[in-house]
Short mmCIF file of C-alpha atoms and ligand atoms in Angstrom, two decimals:
data_model
loop_
_atom_site.label_atom_id
_atom_site.label_comp_id
_atom_site.label_asym_id
_atom_site.label_seq_id
_atom_site.Cartn_x
_atom_site.Cartn_y
_atom_site.Cartn_z
CA MET A 29 -13.30 13.71 5.27
CA THR A 30 -17.04 14.27 5.57
CA ASP A 31 -18.26 17.40 7.35
CA THR A 32 -21.16 15.88 9.29
CA GLN A 33 -22.22 19.17 10.95
CA LYS A 34 -21.72 17.25 14.22
CA THR A 35 -20.00 19.38 16.84
CA ALA A 36 -18.52 18.97 20.31
CA THR A 37 -18.99 21.70 22.91
CA LEU A 38 -16.07 22.81 25.03
CA SER A 39 -16.93 24.80 28.15
CA LEU A 40 -14.04 26.92 29.40
CA ASP A 41 -14.02 29.86 31.85
CA GLY A 42 -17.77 30.24 31.50
CA LYS A 43 -17.70 30.27 27.71
CA SER A 44 -18.72 27.57 25.24
CA TYR A 45 -16.87 26.70 22.06
CA GLU A 46 -18.30 24.53 19.29
CA LEU A 47 -15.68 22.21 17.79
CA PRO A 48 -16.62 20.70 14.41
CA ILE A 49 -16.49 16.89 14.22
CA PHE A 50 -15.31 15.15 11.06
CA SER A 51 -16.27 11.55 10.39
CA PRO A 52 -13.79 9.34 8.46
CA THR A 53 -14.61 6.50 6.07
CA ALA A 54 -13.13 4.21 8.75
CA GLY A 55 -11.87 4.74 12.30
CA PRO A 56 -12.78 7.26 15.01
CA ASP A 57 -14.31 10.71 14.48
CA VAL A 58 -11.94 13.65 14.88
CA LEU A 59 -12.45 16.99 16.64
CA ASP A 60 -11.34 19.92 14.51
CA ILE A 61 -9.31 22.08 16.92
CA ARG A 62 -7.60 24.21 14.28
CA LYS A 63 -9.31 27.38 15.54
CA LEU A 64 -9.15 26.47 19.24
CA TYR A 65 -6.18 28.68 20.19
CA ALA A 66 -7.51 31.66 18.22
CA GLN A 67 -10.95 31.30 19.80
CA ALA A 68 -10.23 30.06 23.33
CA GLY A 69 -6.56 30.95 23.86
CA VAL A 70 -5.61 27.41 24.92
CA PHE A 71 -3.50 24.61 23.40
CA THR A 72 -4.23 20.90 23.51
CA TYR A 73 -1.56 18.72 25.14
CA ASP A 74 -0.64 15.35 23.64
CA PRO A 75 3.10 14.38 23.85
CA GLY A 76 3.64 11.31 21.63
CA PHE A 77 0.44 12.17 19.74
CA THR A 78 -1.54 9.27 21.28
CA SER A 79 -4.86 11.04 20.58
CA THR A 80 -3.92 13.37 17.73
CA ALA A 81 -4.64 13.10 14.01
CA SER A 82 -1.84 15.04 12.29
CA CYS A 83 -3.41 14.97 8.83
CA ASP A 84 -6.08 13.37 6.71
CA SER A 85 -4.99 10.57 4.37
CA THR A 86 -6.41 8.05 1.92
CA ILE A 87 -3.40 5.72 1.75
CA THR A 88 -3.34 3.29 4.69
CA PHE A 89 -5.74 2.40 7.50
CA ILE A 90 -5.05 0.36 10.63
CA ASP A 91 -7.79 -1.02 12.88
CA GLY A 92 -5.72 -1.74 16.00
CA GLY A 93 -8.57 -3.53 17.74
CA LYS A 94 -9.22 -5.96 14.88
CA GLY A 95 -5.56 -6.27 13.85
CA GLU A 96 -6.42 -5.06 10.35
CA LEU A 97 -4.12 -3.20 7.93
CA LEU A 98 -5.47 -1.85 4.63
CA HIS A 99 -3.51 -0.24 1.80
CA ARG A 100 -5.93 1.80 -0.32
CA GLY A 101 -8.60 -0.56 1.10
CA TYR A 102 -6.84 -3.84 0.28
CA PRO A 103 -6.01 -6.10 3.30
CA ILE A 104 -2.29 -6.67 3.84
CA ASP A 105 -2.63 -10.47 3.97
CA GLN A 106 -4.20 -10.48 0.48
CA LEU A 107 -1.51 -8.17 -0.88
CA ALA A 108 1.24 -10.27 0.73
CA SER A 109 -0.07 -13.51 -0.75
CA GLN A 110 -1.48 -12.37 -4.12
CA SER A 111 0.43 -9.22 -5.12
CA HIS A 112 4.09 -8.24 -5.23
CA TYR A 113 6.09 -5.29 -3.99
CA LEU A 114 6.24 -3.10 -7.10
CA GLU A 115 2.51 -3.59 -7.67
CA VAL A 116 1.92 -2.53 -4.04
CA CYS A 117 4.20 0.46 -4.69
CA TYR A 118 1.99 1.45 -7.63
CA LEU A 119 -1.13 1.04 -5.45
CA LEU A 120 0.29 3.19 -2.66
CA LEU A 121 1.56 5.88 -5.05
CA TYR A 122 -1.43 6.16 -7.39
CA GLY A 123 -4.38 4.81 -5.37
CA GLU A 124 -5.51 1.90 -7.58
CA LEU A 125 -4.14 -1.48 -8.61
CA PRO A 126 -2.47 -1.08 -12.03
CA SER A 127 -3.53 -2.60 -15.33
CA ALA A 128 -0.99 -4.91 -16.93
CA THR A 129 0.22 -2.05 -19.15
CA GLN A 130 0.46 0.40 -16.26
CA LEU A 131 2.38 -2.13 -14.17
CA GLU A 132 4.79 -2.95 -17.00
CA ASP A 133 5.48 0.76 -17.56
CA PHE A 134 6.01 1.39 -13.84
CA GLU A 135 8.32 -1.59 -13.43
CA ASN A 136 10.33 -0.48 -16.46
CA ARG A 137 10.70 3.04 -15.04
CA VAL A 138 11.87 1.71 -11.68
CA THR A 139 14.20 -0.86 -13.27
CA ARG A 140 15.90 1.83 -15.35
CA HIS A 141 16.57 4.09 -12.39
CA THR A 142 18.31 1.55 -10.14
CA MET A 143 21.87 2.71 -10.86
CA VAL A 144 23.32 5.58 -8.81
CA HIS A 145 25.59 8.35 -10.11
CA GLU A 146 29.06 6.80 -10.32
CA GLN A 147 30.56 9.57 -8.18
CA MET A 148 28.29 8.53 -5.29
CA HIS A 149 30.57 5.55 -4.84
CA ASN A 150 33.09 7.99 -3.34
CA PHE A 151 30.78 8.81 -0.44
CA PHE A 152 31.10 5.29 0.93
CA ARG A 153 34.90 5.57 1.11
CA GLY A 154 34.51 8.33 3.68
CA PHE A 155 32.89 5.96 6.18
CA ARG A 156 34.70 3.48 8.43
CA ARG A 157 34.13 -0.08 7.25
CA ASP A 158 32.51 -0.85 10.62
CA ALA A 159 30.02 2.02 10.32
CA HIS A 160 26.43 0.86 10.86
CA PRO A 161 24.80 0.61 7.40
CA MET A 162 22.01 2.90 8.65
CA ALA A 163 24.59 5.65 9.20
CA THR A 164 25.76 5.17 5.63
CA LEU A 165 22.18 5.09 4.34
CA VAL A 166 21.25 8.35 6.07
CA GLY A 167 24.36 10.03 4.65
CA VAL A 168 24.19 8.76 1.10
CA VAL A 169 20.43 9.23 0.67
CA GLY A 170 20.72 12.79 1.94
CA ALA A 171 23.57 13.30 -0.54
CA MET A 172 21.24 12.34 -3.41
CA SER A 173 20.06 15.96 -3.26
CA ALA A 174 23.60 16.92 -4.30
CA PHE A 175 23.28 14.85 -7.49
CA TYR A 176 19.69 14.86 -8.64
CA HIS A 177 19.01 18.62 -8.82
CA ASP A 178 16.54 18.05 -11.66
CA SER A 179 14.07 16.43 -9.21
CA THR A 180 14.24 18.63 -6.13
CA ASP A 181 11.68 21.31 -7.06
CA ILE A 182 8.69 20.00 -5.09
CA SER A 183 6.34 22.51 -6.73
CA ASP A 184 6.78 20.69 -10.06
CA PRO A 185 4.57 17.53 -10.24
CA TRP A 186 6.87 15.99 -12.84
CA GLN A 187 9.95 16.47 -10.62
CA ARG A 188 8.01 14.96 -7.70
CA GLU A 189 7.27 11.95 -9.88
CA VAL A 190 10.90 11.57 -10.97
CA ALA A 191 12.17 11.90 -7.39
CA SER A 192 9.64 9.25 -6.27
CA VAL A 193 10.79 6.71 -8.86
CA ARG A 194 14.47 7.50 -8.24
CA LEU A 195 14.14 6.91 -4.49
CA ILE A 196 12.18 3.66 -4.85
CA ALA A 197 14.63 2.44 -7.48
CA LYS A 198 17.89 3.50 -5.83
CA LEU A 199 17.35 2.69 -2.15
CA PRO A 200 18.01 -1.05 -2.68
CA THR A 201 21.19 -0.22 -4.62
CA ILE A 202 22.43 2.13 -1.88
CA ALA A 203 21.49 -0.33 0.89
CA ALA A 204 23.31 -3.14 -0.91
CA MET A 205 26.34 -0.87 -1.42
CA ALA A 206 26.33 -0.07 2.32
CA TYR A 207 26.36 -3.81 3.04
CA LYS A 208 29.11 -4.59 0.52
CA TYR A 209 31.23 -1.73 1.86
CA SER A 210 30.82 -2.99 5.44
CA ILE A 211 32.18 -6.44 4.49
CA GLY A 212 34.95 -5.17 2.21
CA GLN A 213 33.49 -6.62 -0.97
CA PRO A 214 33.16 -4.76 -4.28
CA PHE A 215 29.89 -3.05 -5.15
CA VAL A 216 27.63 -5.05 -7.46
CA TYR A 217 25.74 -3.13 -10.13
CA PRO A 218 22.00 -3.62 -10.49
CA ARG A 219 20.80 -5.86 -13.31
CA ASN A 220 17.78 -5.03 -15.47
CA ASP A 221 17.03 -8.69 -16.14
CA LEU A 222 16.20 -9.32 -12.46
CA ASP A 223 13.02 -8.30 -10.62
CA TYR A 224 13.20 -5.87 -7.71
CA ALA A 225 13.72 -8.40 -4.90
CA ALA A 226 16.03 -10.70 -6.90
CA ASN A 227 18.09 -7.66 -7.91
CA PHE A 228 18.56 -6.66 -4.27
CA LEU A 229 19.64 -10.17 -3.28
CA HIS A 230 22.03 -10.28 -6.24
CA MET A 231 23.56 -6.89 -5.31
CA CYS A 232 24.03 -8.11 -1.72
CA PHE A 233 25.24 -11.67 -2.19
CA SER A 234 26.91 -12.02 -5.60
CA VAL A 235 30.69 -11.67 -5.96
CA PRO A 236 32.72 -11.15 -9.16
CA ALA A 237 34.53 -14.43 -8.59
CA GLU A 238 31.58 -16.66 -9.40
CA GLU A 239 28.06 -16.78 -10.82
CA TYR A 240 25.31 -16.13 -8.22
CA GLN A 241 21.91 -17.65 -8.92
CA VAL A 242 19.08 -16.02 -6.96
CA ASP A 243 16.96 -18.66 -5.22
CA PRO A 244 13.35 -17.92 -6.29
CA ILE A 245 12.12 -18.98 -2.85
CA LEU A 246 14.34 -16.42 -1.15
CA SER A 247 13.42 -13.81 -3.73
CA ARG A 248 9.72 -14.40 -3.03
CA ALA A 249 10.34 -14.17 0.72
CA MET A 250 12.35 -10.97 0.22
CA ASP A 251 9.58 -9.45 -1.89
CA ARG A 252 7.02 -10.37 0.79
CA ILE A 253 9.14 -8.68 3.49
CA PHE A 254 9.32 -5.54 1.33
CA THR A 255 5.51 -5.60 0.91
CA LEU A 256 4.83 -6.09 4.64
CA HIS A 257 6.94 -3.05 5.54
CA ALA A 258 5.73 -0.71 2.77
CA ASP A 259 3.53 1.74 4.67
CA HIS A 260 1.85 2.12 8.06
CA GLU A 261 -0.19 5.33 8.54
CA GLN A 262 1.46 8.18 10.47
CA ASN A 263 4.17 6.22 12.33
CA ALA A 264 7.17 8.10 13.74
CA SER A 265 9.32 7.99 10.59
CA THR A 266 6.45 8.87 8.25
CA SER A 267 5.52 11.78 10.51
CA THR A 268 9.18 12.82 10.38
CA VAL A 269 9.11 12.81 6.57
CA ARG A 270 5.88 14.84 6.57
CA LEU A 271 7.23 17.38 9.07
CA ALA A 272 10.58 17.72 7.27
CA SER A 273 8.81 18.16 3.93
CA SER A 274 6.35 20.71 5.34
CA SER A 275 9.16 23.31 5.33
CA GLY A 276 9.66 22.70 1.58
CA ALA A 277 12.81 20.58 2.05
CA ASN A 278 13.64 18.44 -0.98
CA PRO A 279 12.45 14.79 -1.00
CA PHE A 280 15.95 13.31 -0.64
CA ALA A 281 16.59 15.31 2.54
CA ALA A 282 13.14 14.41 3.88
CA ILE A 283 13.59 10.68 3.24
CA ALA A 284 17.04 10.84 4.90
CA ALA A 285 15.27 12.29 7.96
CA GLY A 286 12.77 9.42 7.87
CA ILE A 287 15.62 6.89 7.72
CA ALA A 288 17.25 8.53 10.74
CA CYS A 289 14.02 8.29 12.73
CA LEU A 290 13.37 4.68 11.69
CA TRP A 291 16.79 3.68 13.09
CA GLY A 292 15.62 3.91 16.71
CA PRO A 293 15.09 0.58 18.58
CA ALA A 294 11.54 1.62 19.52
CA HIS A 295 10.73 1.81 15.79
CA GLY A 296 12.46 0.22 12.81
CA GLY A 297 15.56 -0.64 14.81
CA ALA A 298 13.47 -3.16 16.76
CA ASN A 299 14.07 -5.96 14.22
CA GLN A 300 17.82 -5.85 14.93
CA ALA A 301 17.20 -5.42 18.68
CA CYS A 302 14.72 -8.31 18.66
CA LEU A 303 17.15 -10.77 17.10
CA GLU A 304 19.89 -9.67 19.47
CA MET A 305 17.43 -10.22 22.34
CA LEU A 306 16.56 -13.73 21.09
CA LYS A 307 20.29 -14.52 20.90
CA GLU A 308 20.79 -13.18 24.45
CA ILE A 309 17.92 -15.36 25.70
CA GLY A 310 19.61 -18.24 23.87
CA SER A 311 17.37 -21.06 25.04
CA VAL A 312 13.74 -21.57 26.04
CA ASP A 313 14.65 -22.22 29.68
CA ARG A 314 15.83 -18.60 30.05
CA ILE A 315 12.52 -17.15 28.79
CA PRO A 316 10.94 -16.73 32.27
CA GLU A 317 13.93 -14.58 33.33
CA PHE A 318 13.39 -12.18 30.43
CA ILE A 319 9.60 -12.13 30.81
CA ALA A 320 10.16 -11.11 34.45
CA ARG A 321 12.57 -8.35 33.40
CA ALA A 322 10.06 -7.06 30.82
CA LYS A 323 7.43 -6.77 33.57
CA ASP A 324 9.77 -5.18 36.10
CA LYS A 325 9.11 -1.44 36.24
CA GLU A 326 12.60 -0.92 37.67
CA ASP A 327 14.15 -2.61 34.64
CA PRO A 328 14.22 -0.59 31.38
CA PHE A 329 14.28 -3.88 29.43
CA ARG A 330 11.34 -4.40 27.05
CA LEU A 331 10.55 -7.40 24.89
CA MET A 332 11.72 -6.18 21.51
CA GLY A 333 9.29 -7.04 18.75
CA PHE A 334 6.37 -6.84 21.17
CA GLY A 335 3.77 -4.12 21.62
CA HIS A 336 2.50 -1.39 19.36
CA ARG A 337 0.98 2.05 19.72
CA VAL A 338 -1.94 1.14 17.49
CA TYR A 339 -2.30 -2.65 17.39
CA LYS A 340 -4.06 -3.89 20.52
CA ASN A 341 -4.61 -7.19 18.80
CA THR A 342 -2.00 -9.08 16.82
CA ASP A 343 -0.10 -7.21 14.08
CA PRO A 344 -1.37 -8.84 10.84
CA ARG A 345 2.12 -8.46 9.37
CA ALA A 346 3.55 -10.59 12.19
CA THR A 347 1.03 -13.31 11.36
CA VAL A 348 2.16 -13.41 7.72
CA LEU A 349 5.84 -13.26 8.71
CA LYS A 350 5.41 -16.11 11.18
CA GLN A 351 4.10 -18.28 8.32
CA SER A 352 6.93 -17.11 6.08
CA ALA A 353 9.49 -17.88 8.76
CA ASP A 354 8.30 -21.48 8.90
CA GLU A 355 8.38 -21.78 5.09
CA VAL A 356 11.75 -20.11 4.52
CA LEU A 357 13.55 -21.92 7.33
CA GLU A 358 12.13 -25.27 6.22
CA LEU A 359 13.18 -24.60 2.63
CA LEU A 360 16.63 -23.61 3.85
CA GLY A 361 16.78 -26.78 5.90
CA VAL A 362 17.07 -24.85 9.18
CA GLU A 363 13.53 -25.40 10.47
CA ASP A 364 14.99 -26.42 13.80
CA ASN A 365 16.66 -22.99 14.05
CA PRO A 366 17.03 -22.50 17.83
CA LEU A 367 16.15 -18.80 17.53
CA LEU A 368 12.83 -19.69 15.90
CA GLN A 369 12.11 -22.14 18.70
CA VAL A 370 12.94 -19.47 21.31
CA ALA A 371 10.76 -16.94 19.43
CA LYS A 372 7.76 -19.26 19.27
CA GLU A 373 8.04 -20.25 22.94
CA LEU A 374 8.57 -16.60 23.95
CA GLU A 375 5.44 -15.63 22.00
CA ARG A 376 3.42 -18.45 23.55
CA THR A 377 4.62 -17.62 27.06
CA ALA A 378 4.02 -13.87 26.72
CA LEU A 379 0.56 -14.28 25.18
CA ASN A 380 -0.45 -16.42 28.16
CA ASP A 381 1.00 -14.01 30.72
CA PRO A 382 -1.55 -11.77 32.51
CA TYR A 383 0.76 -8.71 32.20
CA PHE A 384 1.01 -8.90 28.44
CA LYS A 385 -2.68 -9.77 28.12
CA GLU A 386 -3.72 -6.81 30.24
CA LYS A 387 -1.45 -4.42 28.33
CA LYS A 388 -2.47 -5.98 24.99
CA LEU A 389 1.10 -6.64 23.96
CA PHE A 390 1.37 -8.85 20.86
CA PRO A 391 4.24 -9.63 18.48
CA ASN A 392 4.66 -6.86 15.91
CA VAL A 393 6.20 -6.78 12.43
CA ASP A 394 9.71 -6.81 13.90
CA PHE A 395 9.32 -10.02 15.88
CA TYR A 396 9.71 -12.58 13.07
CA SER A 397 11.31 -10.52 10.30
CA GLY A 398 14.78 -10.75 11.84
CA ILE A 399 14.65 -14.54 12.00
CA ILE A 400 13.87 -14.74 8.28
CA LEU A 401 16.49 -12.16 7.35
CA GLU A 402 19.19 -13.91 9.37
CA ALA A 403 18.26 -17.25 7.77
CA MET A 404 18.61 -15.56 4.36
CA GLY A 405 22.19 -14.60 5.23
CA PHE A 406 21.86 -10.95 6.29
CA PRO A 407 23.75 -9.66 9.34
CA THR A 408 21.53 -8.01 11.99
CA SER A 409 22.96 -4.61 11.01
CA MET A 410 21.19 -4.94 7.63
CA PHE A 411 17.72 -5.54 9.10
CA THR A 412 16.77 -1.89 9.56
CA PRO A 413 18.23 -0.81 6.18
CA ILE A 414 15.94 -3.42 4.63
CA PHE A 415 13.02 -1.96 6.59
CA ALA A 416 14.05 1.52 5.33
CA LEU A 417 14.20 0.54 1.66
CA SER A 418 10.81 -1.18 2.00
CA ARG A 419 9.23 1.84 3.69
CA THR A 420 10.57 4.36 1.16
CA VAL A 421 7.44 3.92 -0.97
CA GLY A 422 5.25 4.63 2.06
CA TRP A 423 7.20 7.74 2.97
CA ILE A 424 7.09 8.93 -0.65
CA SER A 425 3.36 8.22 -1.05
CA GLN A 426 2.55 10.16 2.13
CA TRP A 427 4.91 12.95 1.03
CA LYS A 428 3.21 13.24 -2.38
CA GLU A 429 -0.21 13.31 -0.69
CA MET A 430 0.88 16.08 1.67
CA ILE A 431 2.57 18.23 -1.00
CA ALA A 432 -0.50 17.97 -3.25
CA ASP A 433 -2.81 19.05 -0.38
CA PRO A 434 -3.75 22.74 -0.87
CA GLN A 435 -4.10 23.04 2.94
CA ASN A 436 -0.47 21.94 3.35
CA LYS A 437 1.44 24.28 5.71
CA ILE A 438 4.60 24.08 7.76
CA GLY A 439 4.23 21.91 10.85
CA ARG A 440 4.91 23.93 13.99
CA PRO A 441 3.63 22.39 17.29
CA ARG A 442 3.31 24.54 20.44
CA GLN A 443 4.23 23.51 24.02
CA LEU A 444 3.29 23.53 27.69
CA TYR A 445 6.05 25.82 29.00
CA LEU A 446 7.22 25.00 32.53
CA GLY A 447 10.47 26.97 32.53
CA GLU A 448 11.52 30.25 34.16
CA THR A 449 9.52 33.41 33.52
CA ALA A 450 11.42 36.56 32.44
CA ARG A 451 14.35 37.52 34.74
CA ASP A 452 17.31 39.92 34.43
CA TYR A 453 20.86 38.88 33.54
CA SER A 454 23.25 38.90 36.48
CA ASP A 455 26.98 39.58 36.18
CA ILE A 456 29.25 36.72 37.05
CA GLU A 457 30.59 38.38 40.17
CA ASN A 458 27.03 38.46 41.56
CA ARG A 459 26.27 34.77 41.01
C1 SDX B 524 7.39 -0.40 14.60
O1 SDX B 524 3.99 3.14 14.67
C2 SDX B 524 4.13 2.21 13.81
O2 SDX B 524 3.27 1.92 13.03
C3 SDX B 524 5.52 1.52 13.83
C4 SDX B 524 5.67 0.31 12.93
C5 SDX B 524 5.62 0.70 11.47
O3 SDX B 524 5.38 -0.19 10.62
O4 SDX B 524 5.98 1.87 11.15
O5 SDX B 524 4.66 -0.64 13.19
C6 SDX B 524 7.03 -0.34 13.16
O6 SDX B 524 8.05 0.50 15.06
C7 SDX B 524 6.88 -1.54 15.45
C8 SDX B 524 7.28 -1.40 16.94
C9 SDX B 524 8.72 -1.90 17.11
N1 SDX B 524 9.21 -1.59 18.44
C10 SDX B 524 9.43 -2.58 19.36
O7 SDX B 524 9.13 -3.76 19.18
C11 SDX B 524 10.09 -2.11 20.64
C12 SDX B 524 9.37 -2.72 21.86
N2 SDX B 524 8.03 -2.12 21.92
C13 SDX B 524 7.85 -0.98 22.83
O8 SDX B 524 8.95 -0.10 22.83
C14 SDX B 524 6.48 -0.32 22.64
O9 SDX B 524 5.55 -1.32 22.62
C15 SDX B 524 6.22 0.59 21.46
C16 SDX B 524 7.24 1.68 21.35
C17 SDX B 524 6.20 -0.18 20.19
C18 SDX B 524 4.84 1.22 21.67
O10 SDX B 524 4.95 2.05 22.74
P1 SDX B 524 3.66 2.87 23.27
O11 SDX B 524 2.49 2.74 22.42
O12 SDX B 524 4.12 4.24 23.58
O13 SDX B 524 3.26 2.07 24.54
P2 SDX B 524 3.86 2.37 25.93
O14 SDX B 524 5.34 2.50 25.81
O15 SDX B 524 3.11 3.50 26.54
O16 SDX B 524 3.56 1.01 26.67
C19 SDX B 524 2.29 0.81 27.28
C20 SDX B 524 2.59 -0.09 28.47
C21 SDX B 524 3.74 0.44 29.33
O17 SDX B 524 3.52 -0.04 30.64
P3 SDX B 524 2.86 1.06 31.71
O18 SDX B 524 3.77 2.26 31.72
O19 SDX B 524 1.47 1.34 31.18
O20 SDX B 524 2.88 0.29 33.02
O21 SDX B 524 3.04 -1.38 27.97
C22 SDX B 524 4.39 -1.61 28.39
C23 SDX B 524 4.96 -0.28 28.82
O22 SDX B 524 5.95 -0.48 29.82
N3 SDX B 524 5.08 -2.12 27.22
C24 SDX B 524 5.95 -3.14 27.25
C25 SDX B 524 6.35 -3.30 25.90
N4 SDX B 524 5.75 -2.40 25.13
C26 SDX B 524 4.97 -1.66 25.95
N5 SDX B 524 6.41 -3.89 28.26
C27 SDX B 524 7.31 -4.86 27.90
N6 SDX B 524 7.74 -5.10 26.65
C28 SDX B 524 7.29 -4.34 25.63
N7 SDX B 524 7.72 -4.55 24.38
#
C-alpha cells in the first residue's frame, strides 16, 4: 500500500475533511476513512460491501473487467496448466513458488498430517446418514479444536504453521469420511504413497473388498479443480474467516465458520444448485423457459453458476473448467453427456441474450465444475465439500496474513439505525 499523499476532500455541514488516498499495485485506489467517524461524526453505508476494501492483501488479485485472476502475481490459467495444487498451496501460504527442496519438504509435511485423531471417527456416528456432508464438515472441522490444542494459540507463529498444515492435510480426509458415512461405507485411511488428489479419490472411492486404482486422468482433473478453487480475494467465506479470527478465535473454529458461509447457494453451494438446475432443465428445448424465469423480476429464480460480484467479464476459472469438462467427459466416454450439452447451449443462449449482456452475467467457477464432478462419480452433495477443502488453503493464507498484521483488530461494523428511539416500558394491562 503506497501512501501517495493524494487526498479526497469531503464537504459536510460546511466543513471539509481530507481523506487520504492509497494506491495499490493493481486495482482501484482506496479512500482511507478510518478516521471519518472520529472527525466528521458520520458512518459510510455499504451493505454487501460492494465498494468497500476490508483489508489490504498481497495474496490474490482479480481484475473483474479483464477476467483476470492472479495468485501472488501468477495467472490462474498458467497455474492450472503448469503447476499443481500443493505447489499452489505453498505459493499462497509463503508468497513465492517453492524450490524443489522446499516443495518436497512441504509435501512431506502435508502427507504426514492427513490422518485424523482416531476418536474423531465417533463424531460421524452422531449424524444421521442422510445428513448433508457440509453439515458434517462444519461440525467435525470445528471439533478439531477439541483435539489439536497444541496448535490453537494464534499468537505463536509455530502453532499457526502447524494448524495451517493440519487443516490443509486433514480436510480431504474429513470430507471423504463425510462422504463414506453418507453412503454407509467404511472410512478409508489416507495413504502416504499417493499424491494429494489421488489420495482424496482413493479415500472416496476405494472399498476394502477390492483394489482401487486411481485413474491418473481423474487425479489430474481433481487436482486442477482443487487449484481453481484455492483462493479468491475477500469473498464471503474468506471475509467470514477473517472476521471470526479477528476476535482471536482459534483457526479450526474460524475455518468451520468459513465452511458454513461457503455452503450458501449464492456462494460455494452454487455448484450443487447449478447441477440440480441443469437436471431440472433436462433438455435444450426447455432453456428458453428458464432464461425467461431468470429475467423475470417476479421470479426469485436465478441461473445458478452465472454472475459474479467482481467478474464483469468471463470467470477465467470457468474457461479452464469448460476445457477440462470436455477432456474428462471424453476420456470417460461420456462426451455426449446431456447435461454438458444443456450447459453449453444454456451458456450460448444466455451470452447472446440482451439481459445477460447488459448485466454482464457470465458463467462462473460453479457452472462447469459440477458437470466434471458428477462425471467423476461424486453425488451433488459432495460438490461444495470439495470446494471447501480446496478453499481451505485460501482461508488459511488470508488468516495468516491478517494475524501477522500489526494493525489487526477485531472487526466491528456499525449500522444505519432505523428502529424506535428510546421509549418507556408499558405494563401488559396497558397494551
Ligand atoms: C462464488 O465472491 C467470490 O469470489 C465468490 C466465488 C469464490 O471463488 O469465492 O467466486 C465463488 O460464490 C461464485 C458465485 C456462485 N453463485 C452463483 O452462481 C449463484 C447465482 N449468481 C447470483 O446469485 C449472483 O450473480 C451473485 C450472488 C453471484 C452475485 O450477486 P451480486 O454481485 O450481488 O449481483 P446482484 O445480485 O446485485 O445482481 C446484479 C443484477 C441483479 O439484477 P437487478 O436487481 O440489477 O435488476 O444481475 C441479476 C440480479 O437480479 N443477476 C442475475 C444473476 N446474477 C445476478 N439474474 C439471473 N441469474 C443470475 N445468476
